[in-house]
């Protein structure tokens, strides 16, 4: 088994409505010290051993991320 | 400024509908080597210097995660 973690975040300059909403809500909860919230996706893949980084990139570009408004970072997970 | 990354994932045994959907869609895209997909949240916080780990835990428990069905991990980000 090969595992990969993927971190999907909004590109710089793209509005993140969920993050903005969370910011306001935290301030209402008296957690005003939290000044900025950005909410992205944390995706964990479990793949068979034949999987290449290129396969994972394809999965991101075609389905898991929206390359127009999101950046992603792929991190191979070492087995323990 | 103090930054924190938060990783929110479904607890073991909790069904992850978005992940299951993505799995099926990847198989239709001929990416069958990707056997399991779990979709969680990757949250980035920017906080003022007075912020404690306990404040961030409160934010997670009250708003950013649902402790009934989700686990979270907080990672302080070191400034470069």
PDB file of N, CA and C in Angstrom, chain B residues 3-32:
ATOM      1  N   UNK B   3       0.854  31.116  14.003  1.00  0.00           N
ATOM      2  CA  UNK B   3       0.032  30.364  13.053  1.00  0.00           C
ATOM      3  C   UNK B   3      -0.162  28.930  13.538  1.00  0.00           C
ATOM      4  N   UNK B   4      -1.313  28.391  13.217  1.00  0.00           N
ATOM      5  CA  UNK B   4      -1.602  26.994  13.544  1.00  0.00           C
ATOM      6  C   UNK B   4      -2.240  26.331  12.327  1.00  0.00           C
ATOM      7  N   UNK B   5      -1.868  25.079  12.076  1.00  0.00           N
ATOM      8  CA  UNK B   5      -2.575  24.260  11.092  1.00  0.00           C
ATOM      9  C   UNK B   5      -3.418  23.243  11.843  1.00  0.00           C
ATOM     10  N   UNK B   6      -4.617  23.018  11.358  1.00  0.00           N
ATOM     11  CA  UNK B   6      -5.502  22.039  11.985  1.00  0.00           C
ATOM     12  C   UNK B   6      -5.944  21.032  10.931  1.00  0.00           C
ATOM     13  N   UNK B   7      -5.875  19.755  11.298  1.00  0.00           N
ATOM     14  CA  UNK B   7      -6.271  18.679  10.394  1.00  0.00           C
ATOM     15  C   UNK B   7      -7.496  18.009  10.994  1.00  0.00           C
ATOM     16  N   UNK B   8      -8.615  18.090  10.296  1.00  0.00           N
ATOM     17  CA  UNK B   8      -9.868  17.506  10.795  1.00  0.00           C
ATOM     18  C   UNK B   8     -10.198  16.279   9.950  1.00  0.00           C
ATOM     19  N   UNK B   9     -10.406  15.148  10.612  1.00  0.00           N
ATOM     20  CA  UNK B   9     -10.703  13.900   9.895  1.00  0.00           C
ATOM     21  C   UNK B   9     -11.888  13.202  10.554  1.00  0.00           C
ATOM     22  N   UNK B  10     -12.600  12.413   9.766  1.00  0.00           N
ATOM     23  CA  UNK B  10     -13.717  11.645  10.324  1.00  0.00           C
ATOM     24  C   UNK B  10     -13.174  10.604  11.300  1.00  0.00           C
ATOM     25  N   UNK B  11     -13.852  10.416  12.423  1.00  0.00           N
ATOM     26  CA  UNK B  11     -13.447   9.384  13.375  1.00  0.00           C
ATOM     27  C   UNK B  11     -13.553   8.015  12.722  1.00  0.00           C
ATOM     28  N   UNK B  12     -12.773   7.059  13.204  1.00  0.00           N
ATOM     29  CA  UNK B  12     -12.836   5.694  12.690  1.00  0.00           C
ATOM     30  C   UNK B  12     -14.270   5.179  12.819  1.00  0.00           C
ATOM     31  N   UNK B  13     -14.764   4.571  11.768  1.00  0.00           N
ATOM     32  CA  UNK B  13     -16.104   4.002  11.804  1.00  0.00           C
ATOM     33  C   UNK B  13     -17.199   4.952  11.371  1.00  0.00           C
ATOM     34  N   UNK B  14     -16.850   6.242  11.206  1.00  0.00           N
ATOM     35  CA  UNK B  14     -17.844   7.212  10.731  1.00  0.00           C
ATOM     36  C   UNK B  14     -17.788   7.268   9.207  1.00  0.00           C
ATOM     37  N   UNK B  15     -18.922   7.134   8.563  1.00  0.00           N
ATOM     38  CA  UNK B  15     -18.973   7.129   7.097  1.00  0.00           C
ATOM     39  C   UNK B  15     -18.631   8.508   6.547  1.00  0.00           C
ATOM     40  N   UNK B  16     -17.793   8.534   5.522  1.00  0.00           N
ATOM     41  CA  UNK B  16     -17.359   9.780   4.899  1.00  0.00           C
ATOM     42  C   UNK B  16     -17.951   9.815   3.488  1.00  0.00           C
ATOM     43  N   UNK B  17     -19.133  10.417   3.319  1.00  0.00           N
ATOM     44  CA  UNK B  17     -19.811  10.345   2.024  1.00  0.00           C
ATOM     45  C   UNK B  17     -19.022  11.008   0.892  1.00  0.00           C
ATOM     46  N   UNK B  18     -18.371  12.149   1.176  1.00  0.00           N
ATOM     47  CA  UNK B  18     -17.618  12.841   0.118  1.00  0.00           C
ATOM     48  C   UNK B  18     -16.459  11.960  -0.364  1.00  0.00           C
ATOM     49  N   UNK B  19     -15.809  11.291   0.575  1.00  0.00           N
ATOM     50  CA  UNK B  19     -14.709  10.404   0.211  1.00  0.00           C
ATOM     51  C   UNK B  19     -15.192   9.231  -0.622  1.00  0.00           C
ATOM     52  N   UNK B  20     -16.303   8.627  -0.222  1.00  0.00           N
ATOM     53  CA  UNK B  20     -16.844   7.486  -0.960  1.00  0.00           C
ATOM     54  C   UNK B  20     -17.216   7.886  -2.381  1.00  0.00           C
ATOM     55  N   UNK B  21     -17.806   9.061  -2.504  1.00  0.00           N
ATOM     56  CA  UNK B  21     -18.185   9.595  -3.815  1.00  0.00           C
ATOM     57  C   UNK B  21     -16.956   9.792  -4.699  1.00  0.00           C
ATOM     58  N   UNK B  22     -15.907  10.368  -4.115  1.00  0.00           N
ATOM     59  CA  UNK B  22     -14.677  10.627  -4.868  1.00  0.00           C
ATOM     60  C   UNK B  22     -14.037   9.310  -5.318  1.00  0.00           C
ATOM     61  N   UNK B  23     -14.056   8.319  -4.449  1.00  0.00           N
ATOM     62  CA  UNK B  23     -13.521   6.991  -4.799  1.00  0.00           C
ATOM     63  C   UNK B  23     -14.188   6.454  -6.061  1.00  0.00           C
ATOM     64  N   UNK B  24     -15.515   6.455  -6.076  1.00  0.00           N
ATOM     65  CA  UNK B  24     -16.264   5.969  -7.240  1.00  0.00           C
ATOM     66  C   UNK B  24     -15.913   6.762  -8.489  1.00  0.00           C
ATOM     67  N   UNK B  25     -15.826   8.083  -8.336  1.00  0.00           N
ATOM     68  CA  UNK B  25     -15.555   8.938  -9.498  1.00  0.00           C
ATOM     69  C   UNK B  25     -14.148   8.685 -10.043  1.00  0.00           C
ATOM     70  N   UNK B  26     -13.175   8.466  -9.153  1.00  0.00           N
ATOM     71  CA  UNK B  26     -11.798   8.189  -9.607  1.00  0.00           C
ATOM     72  C   UNK B  26     -11.747   6.866 -10.355  1.00  0.00           C
ATOM     73  N   UNK B  27     -12.520   5.877  -9.896  1.00  0.00           N
ATOM     74  CA  UNK B  27     -12.532   4.588 -10.584  1.00  0.00           C
ATOM     75  C   UNK B  27     -13.119   4.747 -11.985  1.00  0.00           C
ATOM     76  N   UNK B  28     -14.133   5.602 -12.112  1.00  0.00           N
ATOM     77  CA  UNK B  28     -14.702   5.876 -13.448  1.00  0.00           C
ATOM     78  C   UNK B  28     -13.712   6.605 -14.343  1.00  0.00           C
ATOM     79  N   UNK B  29     -12.774   7.333 -13.741  1.00  0.00           N
ATOM     80  CA  UNK B  29     -11.747   8.046 -14.514  1.00  0.00           C
ATOM     81  C   UNK B  29     -10.530   7.162 -14.768  1.00  0.00           C
ATOM     82  N   UNK B  30     -10.683   5.850 -14.552  1.00  0.00           N
ATOM     83  CA  UNK B  30      -9.591   4.898 -14.782  1.00  0.00           C
ATOM     84  C   UNK B  30      -8.419   5.092 -13.822  1.00  0.00           C
ATOM     85  N   UNK B  31      -8.706   5.596 -12.646  1.00  0.00           N
ATOM     86  CA  UNK B  31      -7.664   5.701 -11.618  1.00  0.00           C
ATOM     87  C   UNK B  31      -7.999   4.707 -10.508  1.00  0.00           C
ATOM     88  N   UNK B  32      -8.121   3.440 -10.929  1.00  0.00           N
ATOM     89  CA  UNK B  32      -8.563   2.395  -9.994  1.00  0.00           C
ATOM     90  C   UNK B  32      -7.504   2.038  -8.963  1.00  0.00           C
TER      91      UNK B  32
END
